[in-house]
mmCIF file of C-alpha atoms in Angstrom:
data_model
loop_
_atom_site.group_PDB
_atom_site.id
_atom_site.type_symbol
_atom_site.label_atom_id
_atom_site.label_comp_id
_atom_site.label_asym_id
_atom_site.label_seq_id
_atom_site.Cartn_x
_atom_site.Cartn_y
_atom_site.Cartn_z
ATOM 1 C CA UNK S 1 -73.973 -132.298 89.420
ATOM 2 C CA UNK S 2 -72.650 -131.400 93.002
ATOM 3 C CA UNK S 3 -70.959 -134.177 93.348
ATOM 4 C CA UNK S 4 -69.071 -133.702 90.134
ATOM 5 C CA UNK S 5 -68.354 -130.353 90.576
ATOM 6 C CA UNK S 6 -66.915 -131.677 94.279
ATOM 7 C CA UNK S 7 -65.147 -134.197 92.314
ATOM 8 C CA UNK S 8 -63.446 -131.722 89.834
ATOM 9 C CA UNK S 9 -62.181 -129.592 92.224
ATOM 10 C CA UNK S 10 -60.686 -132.396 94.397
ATOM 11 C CA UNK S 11 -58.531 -133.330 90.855
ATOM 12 C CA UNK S 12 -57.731 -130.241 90.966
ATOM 13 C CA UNK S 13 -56.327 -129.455 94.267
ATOM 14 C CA UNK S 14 -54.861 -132.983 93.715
ATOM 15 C CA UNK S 15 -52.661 -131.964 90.666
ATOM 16 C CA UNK S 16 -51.551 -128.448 92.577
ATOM 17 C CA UNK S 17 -50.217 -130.161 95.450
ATOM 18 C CA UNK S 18 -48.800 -132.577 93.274
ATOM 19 C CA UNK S 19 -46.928 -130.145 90.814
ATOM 20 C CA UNK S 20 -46.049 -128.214 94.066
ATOM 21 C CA UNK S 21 -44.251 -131.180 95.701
ATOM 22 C CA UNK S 22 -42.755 -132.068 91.643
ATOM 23 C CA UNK S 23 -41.374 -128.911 91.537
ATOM 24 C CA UNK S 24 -39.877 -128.512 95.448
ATOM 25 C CA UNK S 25 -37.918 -132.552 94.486
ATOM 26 C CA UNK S 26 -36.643 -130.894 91.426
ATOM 27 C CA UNK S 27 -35.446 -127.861 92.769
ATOM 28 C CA UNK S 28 -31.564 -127.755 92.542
ATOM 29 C CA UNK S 29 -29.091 -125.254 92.839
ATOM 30 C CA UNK S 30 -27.133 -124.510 89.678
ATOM 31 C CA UNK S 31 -25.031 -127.193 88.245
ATOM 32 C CA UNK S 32 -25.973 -129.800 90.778
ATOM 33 C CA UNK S 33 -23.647 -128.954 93.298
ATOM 34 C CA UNK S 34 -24.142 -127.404 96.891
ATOM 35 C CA UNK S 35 -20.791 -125.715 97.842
ATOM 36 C CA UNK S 36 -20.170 -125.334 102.033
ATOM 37 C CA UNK S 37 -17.583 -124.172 103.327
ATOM 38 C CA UNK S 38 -15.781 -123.609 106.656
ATOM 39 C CA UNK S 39 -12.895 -120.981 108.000
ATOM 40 C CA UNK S 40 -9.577 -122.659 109.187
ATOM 41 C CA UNK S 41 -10.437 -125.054 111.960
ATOM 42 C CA UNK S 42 -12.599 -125.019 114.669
ATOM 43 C CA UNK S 43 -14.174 -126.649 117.598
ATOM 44 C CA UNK S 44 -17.658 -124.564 116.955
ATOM 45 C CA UNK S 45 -18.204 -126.115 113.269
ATOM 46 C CA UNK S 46 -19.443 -129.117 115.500
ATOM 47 C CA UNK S 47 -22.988 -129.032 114.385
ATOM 48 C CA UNK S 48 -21.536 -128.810 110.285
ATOM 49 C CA UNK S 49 -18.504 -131.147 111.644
ATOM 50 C CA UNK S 50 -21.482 -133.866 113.018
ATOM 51 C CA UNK S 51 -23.639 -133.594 109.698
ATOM 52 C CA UNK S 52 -20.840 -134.116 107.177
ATOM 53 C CA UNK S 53 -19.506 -137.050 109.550
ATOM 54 C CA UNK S 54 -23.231 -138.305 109.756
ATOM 55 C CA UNK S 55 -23.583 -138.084 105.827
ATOM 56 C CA UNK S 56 -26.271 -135.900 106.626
ATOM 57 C CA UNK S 57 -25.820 -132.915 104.010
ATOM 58 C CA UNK S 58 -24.763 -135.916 101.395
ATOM 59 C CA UNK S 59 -28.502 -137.229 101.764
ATOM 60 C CA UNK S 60 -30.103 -134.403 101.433
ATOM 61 C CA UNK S 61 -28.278 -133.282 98.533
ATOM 62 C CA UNK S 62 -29.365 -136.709 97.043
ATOM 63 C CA UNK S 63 -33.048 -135.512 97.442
ATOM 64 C CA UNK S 64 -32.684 -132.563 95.295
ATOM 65 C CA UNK S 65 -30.289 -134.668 92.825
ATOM 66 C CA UNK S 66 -27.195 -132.678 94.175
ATOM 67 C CA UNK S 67 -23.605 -133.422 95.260
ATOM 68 C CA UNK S 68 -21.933 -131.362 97.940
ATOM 69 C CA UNK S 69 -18.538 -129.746 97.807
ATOM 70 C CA UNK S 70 -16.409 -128.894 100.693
ATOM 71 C CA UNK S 71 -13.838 -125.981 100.885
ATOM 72 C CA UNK S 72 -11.569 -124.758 104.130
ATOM 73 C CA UNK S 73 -10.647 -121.375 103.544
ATOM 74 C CA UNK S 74 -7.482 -120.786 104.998
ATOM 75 C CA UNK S 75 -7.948 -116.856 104.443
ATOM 76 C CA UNK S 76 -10.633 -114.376 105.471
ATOM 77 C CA UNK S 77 -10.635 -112.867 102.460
ATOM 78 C CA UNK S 78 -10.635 -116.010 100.488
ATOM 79 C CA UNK S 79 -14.501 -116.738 101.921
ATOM 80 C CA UNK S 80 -15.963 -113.382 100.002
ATOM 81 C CA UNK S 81 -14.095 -113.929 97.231
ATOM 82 C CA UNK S 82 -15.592 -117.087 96.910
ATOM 83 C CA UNK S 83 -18.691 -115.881 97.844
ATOM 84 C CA UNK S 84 -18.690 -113.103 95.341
ATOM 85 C CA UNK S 85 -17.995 -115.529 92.295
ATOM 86 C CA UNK S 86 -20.593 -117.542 93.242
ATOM 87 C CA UNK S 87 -18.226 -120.359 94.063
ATOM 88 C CA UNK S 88 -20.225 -120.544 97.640
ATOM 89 C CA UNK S 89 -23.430 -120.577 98.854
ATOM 90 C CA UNK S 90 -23.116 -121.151 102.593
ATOM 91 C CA UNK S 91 -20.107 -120.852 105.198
ATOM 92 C CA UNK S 92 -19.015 -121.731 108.839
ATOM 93 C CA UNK S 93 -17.131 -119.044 110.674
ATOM 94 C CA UNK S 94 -16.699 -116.309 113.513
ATOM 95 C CA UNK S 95 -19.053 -113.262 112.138
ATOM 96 C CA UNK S 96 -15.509 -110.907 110.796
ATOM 97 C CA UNK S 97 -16.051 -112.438 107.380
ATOM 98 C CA UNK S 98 -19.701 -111.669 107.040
ATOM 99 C CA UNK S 99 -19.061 -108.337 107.872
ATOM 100 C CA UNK S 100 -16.141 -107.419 105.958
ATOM 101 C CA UNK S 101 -18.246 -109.299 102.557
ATOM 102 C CA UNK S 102 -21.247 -107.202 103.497
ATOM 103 C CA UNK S 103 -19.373 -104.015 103.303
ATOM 104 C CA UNK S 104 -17.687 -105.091 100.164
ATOM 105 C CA UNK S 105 -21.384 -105.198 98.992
ATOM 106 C CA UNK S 106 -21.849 -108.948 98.309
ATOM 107 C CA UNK S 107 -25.377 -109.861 98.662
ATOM 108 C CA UNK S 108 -24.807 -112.757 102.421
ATOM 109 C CA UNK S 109 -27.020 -113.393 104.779
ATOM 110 C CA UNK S 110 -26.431 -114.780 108.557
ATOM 111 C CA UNK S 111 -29.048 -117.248 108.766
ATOM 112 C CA UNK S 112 -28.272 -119.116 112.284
ATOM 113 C CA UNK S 113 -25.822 -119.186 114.585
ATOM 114 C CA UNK S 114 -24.175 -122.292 114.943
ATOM 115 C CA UNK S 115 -22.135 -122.109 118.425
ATOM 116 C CA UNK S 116 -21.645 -119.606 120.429
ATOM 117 C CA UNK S 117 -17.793 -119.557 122.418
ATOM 118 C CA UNK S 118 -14.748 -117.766 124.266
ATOM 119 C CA UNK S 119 -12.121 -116.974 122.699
ATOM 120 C CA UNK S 120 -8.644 -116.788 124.967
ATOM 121 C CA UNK S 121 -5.744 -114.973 125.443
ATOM 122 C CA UNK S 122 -2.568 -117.519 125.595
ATOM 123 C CA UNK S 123 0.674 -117.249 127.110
ATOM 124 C CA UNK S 124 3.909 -119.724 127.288
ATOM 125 C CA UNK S 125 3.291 -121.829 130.421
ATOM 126 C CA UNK S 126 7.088 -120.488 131.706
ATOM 127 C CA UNK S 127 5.523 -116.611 130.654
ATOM 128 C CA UNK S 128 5.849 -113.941 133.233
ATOM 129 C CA UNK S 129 2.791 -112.474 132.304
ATOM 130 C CA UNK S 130 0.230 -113.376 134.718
ATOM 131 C CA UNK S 131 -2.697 -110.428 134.353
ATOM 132 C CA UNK S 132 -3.891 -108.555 131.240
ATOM 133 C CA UNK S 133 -2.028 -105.433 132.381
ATOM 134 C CA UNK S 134 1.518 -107.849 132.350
ATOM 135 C CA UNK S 135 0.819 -107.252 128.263
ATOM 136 C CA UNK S 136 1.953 -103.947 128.351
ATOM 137 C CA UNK S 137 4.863 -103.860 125.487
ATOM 138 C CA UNK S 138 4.040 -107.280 124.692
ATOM 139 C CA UNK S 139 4.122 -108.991 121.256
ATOM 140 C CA UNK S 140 0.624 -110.176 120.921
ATOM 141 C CA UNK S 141 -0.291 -112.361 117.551
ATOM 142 C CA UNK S 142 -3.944 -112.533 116.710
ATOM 143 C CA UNK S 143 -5.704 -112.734 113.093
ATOM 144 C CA UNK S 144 -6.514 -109.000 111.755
ATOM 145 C CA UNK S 145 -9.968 -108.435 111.209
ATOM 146 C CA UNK S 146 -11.234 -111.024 112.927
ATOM 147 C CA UNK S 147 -13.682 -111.541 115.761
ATOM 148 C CA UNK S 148 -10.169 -112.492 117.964
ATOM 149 C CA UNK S 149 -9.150 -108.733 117.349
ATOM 150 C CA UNK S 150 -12.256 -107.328 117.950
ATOM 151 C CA UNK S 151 -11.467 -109.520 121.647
ATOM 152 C CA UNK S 152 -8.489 -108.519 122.380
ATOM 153 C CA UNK S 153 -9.111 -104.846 121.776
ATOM 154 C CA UNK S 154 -12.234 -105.152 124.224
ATOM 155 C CA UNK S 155 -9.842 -107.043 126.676
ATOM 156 C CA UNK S 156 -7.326 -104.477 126.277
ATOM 157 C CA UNK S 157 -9.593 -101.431 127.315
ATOM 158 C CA UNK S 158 -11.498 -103.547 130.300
ATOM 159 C CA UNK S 159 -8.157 -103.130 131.562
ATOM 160 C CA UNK S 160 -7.108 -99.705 131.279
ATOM 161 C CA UNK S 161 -5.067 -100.519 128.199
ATOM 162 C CA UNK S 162 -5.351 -99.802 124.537
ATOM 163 C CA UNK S 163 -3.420 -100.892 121.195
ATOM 164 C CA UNK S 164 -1.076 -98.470 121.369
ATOM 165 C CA UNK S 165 0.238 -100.294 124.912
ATOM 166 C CA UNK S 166 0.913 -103.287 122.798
ATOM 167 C CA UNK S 167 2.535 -104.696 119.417
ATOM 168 C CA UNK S 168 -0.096 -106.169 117.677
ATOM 169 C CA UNK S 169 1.198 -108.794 114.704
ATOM 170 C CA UNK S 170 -1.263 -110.107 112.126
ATOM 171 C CA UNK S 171 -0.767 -113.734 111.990
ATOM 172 C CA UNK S 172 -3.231 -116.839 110.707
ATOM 173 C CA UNK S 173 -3.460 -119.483 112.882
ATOM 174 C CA UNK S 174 -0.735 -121.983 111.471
ATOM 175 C CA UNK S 175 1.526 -119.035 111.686
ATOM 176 C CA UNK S 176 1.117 -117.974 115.258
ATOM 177 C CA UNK S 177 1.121 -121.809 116.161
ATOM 178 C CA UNK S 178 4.799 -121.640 115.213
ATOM 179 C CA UNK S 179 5.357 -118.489 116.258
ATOM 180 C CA UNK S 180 4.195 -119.663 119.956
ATOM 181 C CA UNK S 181 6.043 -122.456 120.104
ATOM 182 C CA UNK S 182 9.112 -121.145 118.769
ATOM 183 C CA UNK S 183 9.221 -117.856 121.323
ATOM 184 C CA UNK S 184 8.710 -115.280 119.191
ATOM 185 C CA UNK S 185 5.548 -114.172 120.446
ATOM 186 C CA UNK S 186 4.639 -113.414 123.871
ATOM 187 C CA UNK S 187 1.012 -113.757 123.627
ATOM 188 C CA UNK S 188 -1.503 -115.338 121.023
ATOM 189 C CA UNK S 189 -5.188 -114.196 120.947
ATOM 190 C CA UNK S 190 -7.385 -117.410 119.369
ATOM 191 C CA UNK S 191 -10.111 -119.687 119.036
ATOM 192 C CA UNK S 192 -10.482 -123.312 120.775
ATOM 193 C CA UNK S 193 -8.625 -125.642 119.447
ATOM 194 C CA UNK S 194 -5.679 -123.930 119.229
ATOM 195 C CA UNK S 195 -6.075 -122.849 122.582
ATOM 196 C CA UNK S 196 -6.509 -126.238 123.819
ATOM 197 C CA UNK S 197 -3.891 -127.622 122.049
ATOM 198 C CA UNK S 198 -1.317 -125.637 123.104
ATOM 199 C CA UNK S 199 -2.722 -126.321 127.101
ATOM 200 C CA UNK S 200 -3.038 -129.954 126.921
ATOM 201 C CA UNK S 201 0.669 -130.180 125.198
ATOM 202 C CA UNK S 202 2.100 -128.338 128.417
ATOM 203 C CA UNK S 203 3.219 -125.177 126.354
ATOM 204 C CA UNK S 204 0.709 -122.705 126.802
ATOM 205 C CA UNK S 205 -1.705 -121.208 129.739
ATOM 206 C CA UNK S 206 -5.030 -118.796 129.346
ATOM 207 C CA UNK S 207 -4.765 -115.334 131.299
ATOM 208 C CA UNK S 208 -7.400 -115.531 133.641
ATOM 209 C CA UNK S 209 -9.592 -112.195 132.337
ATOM 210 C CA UNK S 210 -9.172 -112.812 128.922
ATOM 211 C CA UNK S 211 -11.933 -114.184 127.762
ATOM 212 C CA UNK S 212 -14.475 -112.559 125.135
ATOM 213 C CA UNK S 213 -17.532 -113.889 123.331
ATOM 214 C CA UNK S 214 -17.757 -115.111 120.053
ATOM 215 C CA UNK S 215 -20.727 -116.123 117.344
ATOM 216 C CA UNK S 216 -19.583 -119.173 114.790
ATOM 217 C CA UNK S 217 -22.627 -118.301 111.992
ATOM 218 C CA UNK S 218 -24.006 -119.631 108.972
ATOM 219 C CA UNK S 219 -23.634 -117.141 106.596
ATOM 220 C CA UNK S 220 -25.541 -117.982 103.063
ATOM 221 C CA UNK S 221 -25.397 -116.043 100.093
ATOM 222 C CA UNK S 222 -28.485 -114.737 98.631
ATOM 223 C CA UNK S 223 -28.937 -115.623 95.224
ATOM 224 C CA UNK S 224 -28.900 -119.306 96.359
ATOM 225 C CA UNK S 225 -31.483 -118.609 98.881
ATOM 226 C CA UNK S 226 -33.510 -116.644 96.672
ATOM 227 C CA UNK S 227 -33.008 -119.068 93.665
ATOM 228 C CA UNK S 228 -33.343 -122.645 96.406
ATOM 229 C CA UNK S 229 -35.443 -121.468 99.292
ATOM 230 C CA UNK S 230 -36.619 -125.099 100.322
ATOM 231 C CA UNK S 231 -33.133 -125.924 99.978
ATOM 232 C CA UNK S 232 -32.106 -123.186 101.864
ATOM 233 C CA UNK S 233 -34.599 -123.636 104.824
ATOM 234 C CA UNK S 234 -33.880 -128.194 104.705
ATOM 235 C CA UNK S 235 -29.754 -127.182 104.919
ATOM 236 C CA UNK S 236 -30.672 -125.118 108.427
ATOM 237 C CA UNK S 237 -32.574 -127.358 109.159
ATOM 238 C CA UNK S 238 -29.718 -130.426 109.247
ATOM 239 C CA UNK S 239 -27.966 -128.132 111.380
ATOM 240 C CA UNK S 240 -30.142 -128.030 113.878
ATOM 241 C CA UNK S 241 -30.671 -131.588 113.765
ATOM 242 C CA UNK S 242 -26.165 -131.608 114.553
ATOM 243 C CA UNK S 243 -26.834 -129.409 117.259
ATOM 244 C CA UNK S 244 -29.650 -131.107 119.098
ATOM 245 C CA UNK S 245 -27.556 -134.357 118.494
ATOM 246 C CA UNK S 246 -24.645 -133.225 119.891
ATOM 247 C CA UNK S 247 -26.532 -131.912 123.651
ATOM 248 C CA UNK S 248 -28.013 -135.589 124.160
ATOM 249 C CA UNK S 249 -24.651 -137.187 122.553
ATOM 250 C CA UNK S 250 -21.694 -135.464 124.442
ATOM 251 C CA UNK S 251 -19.038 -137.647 124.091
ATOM 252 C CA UNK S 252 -19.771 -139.478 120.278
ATOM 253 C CA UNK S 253 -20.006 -136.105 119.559
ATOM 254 C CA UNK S 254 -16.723 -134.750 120.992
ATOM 255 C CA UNK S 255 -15.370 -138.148 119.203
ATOM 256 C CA UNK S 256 -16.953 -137.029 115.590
ATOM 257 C CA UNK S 257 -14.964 -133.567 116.493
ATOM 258 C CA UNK S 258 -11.585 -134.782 117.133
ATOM 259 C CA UNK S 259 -11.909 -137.059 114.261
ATOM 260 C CA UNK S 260 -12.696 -134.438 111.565
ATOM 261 C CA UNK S 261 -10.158 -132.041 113.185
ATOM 262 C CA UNK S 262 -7.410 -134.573 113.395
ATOM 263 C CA UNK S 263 -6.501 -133.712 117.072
ATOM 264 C CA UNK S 264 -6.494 -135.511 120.154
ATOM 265 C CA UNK S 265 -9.922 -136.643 121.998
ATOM 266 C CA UNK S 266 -8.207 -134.455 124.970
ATOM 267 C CA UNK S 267 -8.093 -131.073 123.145
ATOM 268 C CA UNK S 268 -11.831 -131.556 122.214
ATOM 269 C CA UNK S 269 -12.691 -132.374 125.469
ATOM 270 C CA UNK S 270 -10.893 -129.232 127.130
ATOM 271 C CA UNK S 271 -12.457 -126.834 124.652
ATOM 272 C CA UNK S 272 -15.905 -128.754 125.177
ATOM 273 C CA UNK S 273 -17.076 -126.560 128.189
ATOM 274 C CA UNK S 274 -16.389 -123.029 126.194
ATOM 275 C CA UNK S 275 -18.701 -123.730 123.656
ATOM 276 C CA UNK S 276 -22.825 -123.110 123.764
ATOM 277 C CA UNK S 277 -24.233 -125.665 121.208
ATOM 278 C CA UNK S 278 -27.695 -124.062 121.606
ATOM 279 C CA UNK S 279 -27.169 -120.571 120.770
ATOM 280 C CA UNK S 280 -29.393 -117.695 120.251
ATOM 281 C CA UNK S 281 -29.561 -115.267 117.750
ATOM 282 C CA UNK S 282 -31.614 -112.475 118.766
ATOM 283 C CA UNK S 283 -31.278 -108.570 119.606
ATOM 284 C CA UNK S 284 -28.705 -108.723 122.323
ATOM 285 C CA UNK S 285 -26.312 -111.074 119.108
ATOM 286 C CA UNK S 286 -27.327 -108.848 117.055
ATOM 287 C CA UNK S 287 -26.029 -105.663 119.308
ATOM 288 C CA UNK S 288 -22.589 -107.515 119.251
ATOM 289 C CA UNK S 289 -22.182 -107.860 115.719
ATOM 290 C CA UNK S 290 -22.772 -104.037 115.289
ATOM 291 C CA UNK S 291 -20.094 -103.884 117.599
ATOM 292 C CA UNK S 292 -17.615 -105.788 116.253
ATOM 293 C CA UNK S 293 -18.762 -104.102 112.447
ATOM 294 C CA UNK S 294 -17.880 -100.629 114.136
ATOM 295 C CA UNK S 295 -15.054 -101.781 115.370
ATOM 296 C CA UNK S 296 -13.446 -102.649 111.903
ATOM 297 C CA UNK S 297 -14.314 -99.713 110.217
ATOM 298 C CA UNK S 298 -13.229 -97.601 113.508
ATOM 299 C CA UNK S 299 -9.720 -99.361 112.489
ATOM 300 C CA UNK S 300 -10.017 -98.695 108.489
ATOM 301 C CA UNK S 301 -10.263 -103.011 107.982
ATOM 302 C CA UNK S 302 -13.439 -101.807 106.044
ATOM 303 C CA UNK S 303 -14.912 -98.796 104.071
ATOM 304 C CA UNK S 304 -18.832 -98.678 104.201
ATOM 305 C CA UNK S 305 -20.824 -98.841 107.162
ATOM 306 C CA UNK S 306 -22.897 -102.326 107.921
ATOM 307 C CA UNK S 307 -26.037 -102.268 109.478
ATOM 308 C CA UNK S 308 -26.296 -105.541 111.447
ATOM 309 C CA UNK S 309 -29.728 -105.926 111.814
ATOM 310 C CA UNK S 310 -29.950 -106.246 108.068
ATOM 311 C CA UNK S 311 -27.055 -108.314 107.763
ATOM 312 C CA UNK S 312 -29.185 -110.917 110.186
ATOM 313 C CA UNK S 313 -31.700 -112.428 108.159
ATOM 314 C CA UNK S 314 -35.213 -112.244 110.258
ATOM 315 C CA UNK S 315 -38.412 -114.372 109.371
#
């Protein structure tokens, strides 16, 4: 009789695990389709740059009968939109966007930070301006909202200067590119590669003092967590699998990088040493991205108040 009873509640056990395994495979996200996306272009998507090159997130997706779809936004506010329509369910960028969709009240997460970097200030290599205080009455283009004007407003006051010393214009990447190059700008506040590119092609130099920190994150929007948590967790999880591969394979990985960006193997390889492909994301990240939230809605960019530590998801 023991050993039947033994033997029932072995089958037993059996069929939970079983059905609990079943059900994990068959878990999918709604109509089949895991949507990722990434904000203009940028050296720190490396670790999401590695696994889409890798076909990484393309076999996973195949595990829980899934396709992927990719999306660059070329606008910040394009990302929460998306977001709130449920036409994405996780994004690459700087941590602006997560902020400003928080405050707009749509239900994201940060769930890792990808790579951590500095952000420049950029001049014209035949520029004058050879200190941060030389920016006094200059034209300075940077991206509203974003983690670069959060920088360059830090910058500014470690040197005894504020907005009002400058003229600030709001201009995307692509924009201030031509901008630059064209001389209608005297300085441009932005992210590697544009830095890099503008360094390595003999038009543009870095202002030594200009540097500021800056989190790319994986920002993931609720409802799909909630609704594909082993999903959720296995899509991290690739990304840490980039960003250990990239630290013991350099230069493949700077390779994979210029490849997906479409830019010289010299660009990646300058902006290489500004990047941290092992970053944290603890108390002192979190301090920075309550920083950077104040800091918008110091400048009216948003409404509501964000509290970062809840905007950081925390196991």
């Amino acid at each position: 009789m023991t050993k039947k009873i033994s033997f029932i509640i072995i089958a037993i056990v059996a069929v939970i695990v079983a059905g609990y395994f079943l059900t994990q495979k068959q878990q999918t996200p709604s109509g089949g389709i895991i949507r990722i996306g990434s904000f203009s272009r940028a050296v720190d998507y490396a670790p999401f740059l590695v696994a889409r090159n890798k076909g990484w997130l393309e076999e996973l997706a195949k595990r829980y009968n899934s396709t992927v779809e990719y999306t660059e936004f070329q606008s910040l506010p394009s990302i929460n939109e998306s977001f709130a329509a449920d036409r994405s369910d996780m994004n690459f960028s700087a941590e602006a966007p997560a902020i400003v969709g928080r405050a707009a009240g749509i239900d994201i997460k940060i769930r890792a930070a990808g790579v951590s970097l500095i952000q420049e200030i950029l001049v014209p290599q035949n520029s004058t301006v050879k200190t941060i205080q030389d920016l006094r009455g200059k034209k300075i283009a940077v991206l509203a909202g974003s983690s670069s004007h959060y920088g360059v407003g830090k910058i500014l006051e470690k040197n005894g200067l504020t907005f009002n010393d400058v003229q600030i214009l709001d201009m995307a990447p692509p924009d201030a590119k031509a901008a630059f190059e064209s001389g209608q700008i005297d300085a441009w506040a932005v992210w590697p590669p544009f830095v890099e590119q503008e360094e390595v092609a003999g038009k543009g130099r870095v202002i030594s003092g200009g540097d500021v920190f800056i989190q790319s994150i994986v920002v993931v929007r609720e409802k799909f967590a909630k609704e594909n948590p082993q999903l959720t967790e296995d899509l991290l999880s690739v990304i840490k699998r980039a960003q250990d591969w990239i630290i013991e394979n350099e230069k493949e990985a700077q390779a994979i990088v210029a490849k997906e960006l479409d830019l010289p193997l010299a660009v990646i390889e300058k902006a290489w040493p500004r990047h941290n492909f092992h970053p944290p994301l603890g108390q002192k990240e979190i301090v920075d991205i309550q920083a950077k939230a104040d800091f918008l809605q110091g400048l009216g960019l948003i409404k509501n108040k964000v509290n970062a530590s809840e905007l950081v998801y925390v196991q």
